[in-house]
Amino acid sequence: MKRLLVYLWTAPTTLVGLWLAPLALLTGGGVQRIDGVIEIHGGIVRRLLRRCTLLKGGASAMTLGHVVLGQDRTVLELTRAHERVHVRQAERWGPLFIPAYLLASLVALLRGKNAYFDNPFEREAYKRAP
Ligand SMILES: [Zn+2]
């Protein structure tokens, strides 16, 4: 019962990523479910991660609730521990996860720091899964 509530609380964030599953499948990518998390890789997801993130040169993976996007299956394996920290963060923050993450990046930028590496969500993820 508690897990169901956690999934519902996290659902608004999960849905932001979930609609990419059919698009990834249609564009040559893949979808897998591991430990209650849907991992989507390849196809259009690879292109999105390369072009539409805060990182120069793109991101290798990204967590949106119980969805993790990865450039390919190997990247998903290599980043799994790190991305699972973000899954736990998304479970804690629920629908506020994306706004809170972006706000934390903005605050870091305004302080003259790095929007990615000085974001507290990333600091926690790198600390727990270096
Ligand atoms: Zn991260």
mmCIF file of C-alpha atoms and ligand atoms in Angstrom, residues 61 82-83 86 101 116 121-122 125-126, ligand 1:
data_model
loop_
_atom_site.group_PDB
_atom_site.id
_atom_site.type_symbol
_atom_site.label_atom_id
_atom_site.label_comp_id
_atom_site.label_asym_id
_atom_site.label_seq_id
_atom_site.Cartn_x
_atom_site.Cartn_y
_atom_site.Cartn_z
ATOM 1 C CA ALA A 61 21.056 9.548 -18.583
ATOM 2 C CA HIS A 82 23.499 7.319 -9.646
ATOM 3 C CA GLU A 83 20.096 7.478 -11.330
ATOM 4 C CA HIS A 86 17.508 10.492 -8.280
ATOM 5 C CA TYR A 101 15.723 20.501 -9.350
ATOM 6 C CA TYR A 116 24.842 20.807 -12.680
ATOM 7 C CA PHE A 121 20.392 16.880 -6.032
ATOM 8 C CA GLU A 122 23.493 16.021 -8.064
ATOM 9 C CA ALA A 125 23.712 11.479 -6.162
ATOM 10 C CA TYR A 126 27.489 11.719 -6.711
HETATM 11 ZN ZN ZN B 1 22.526 13.077 -11.695
#
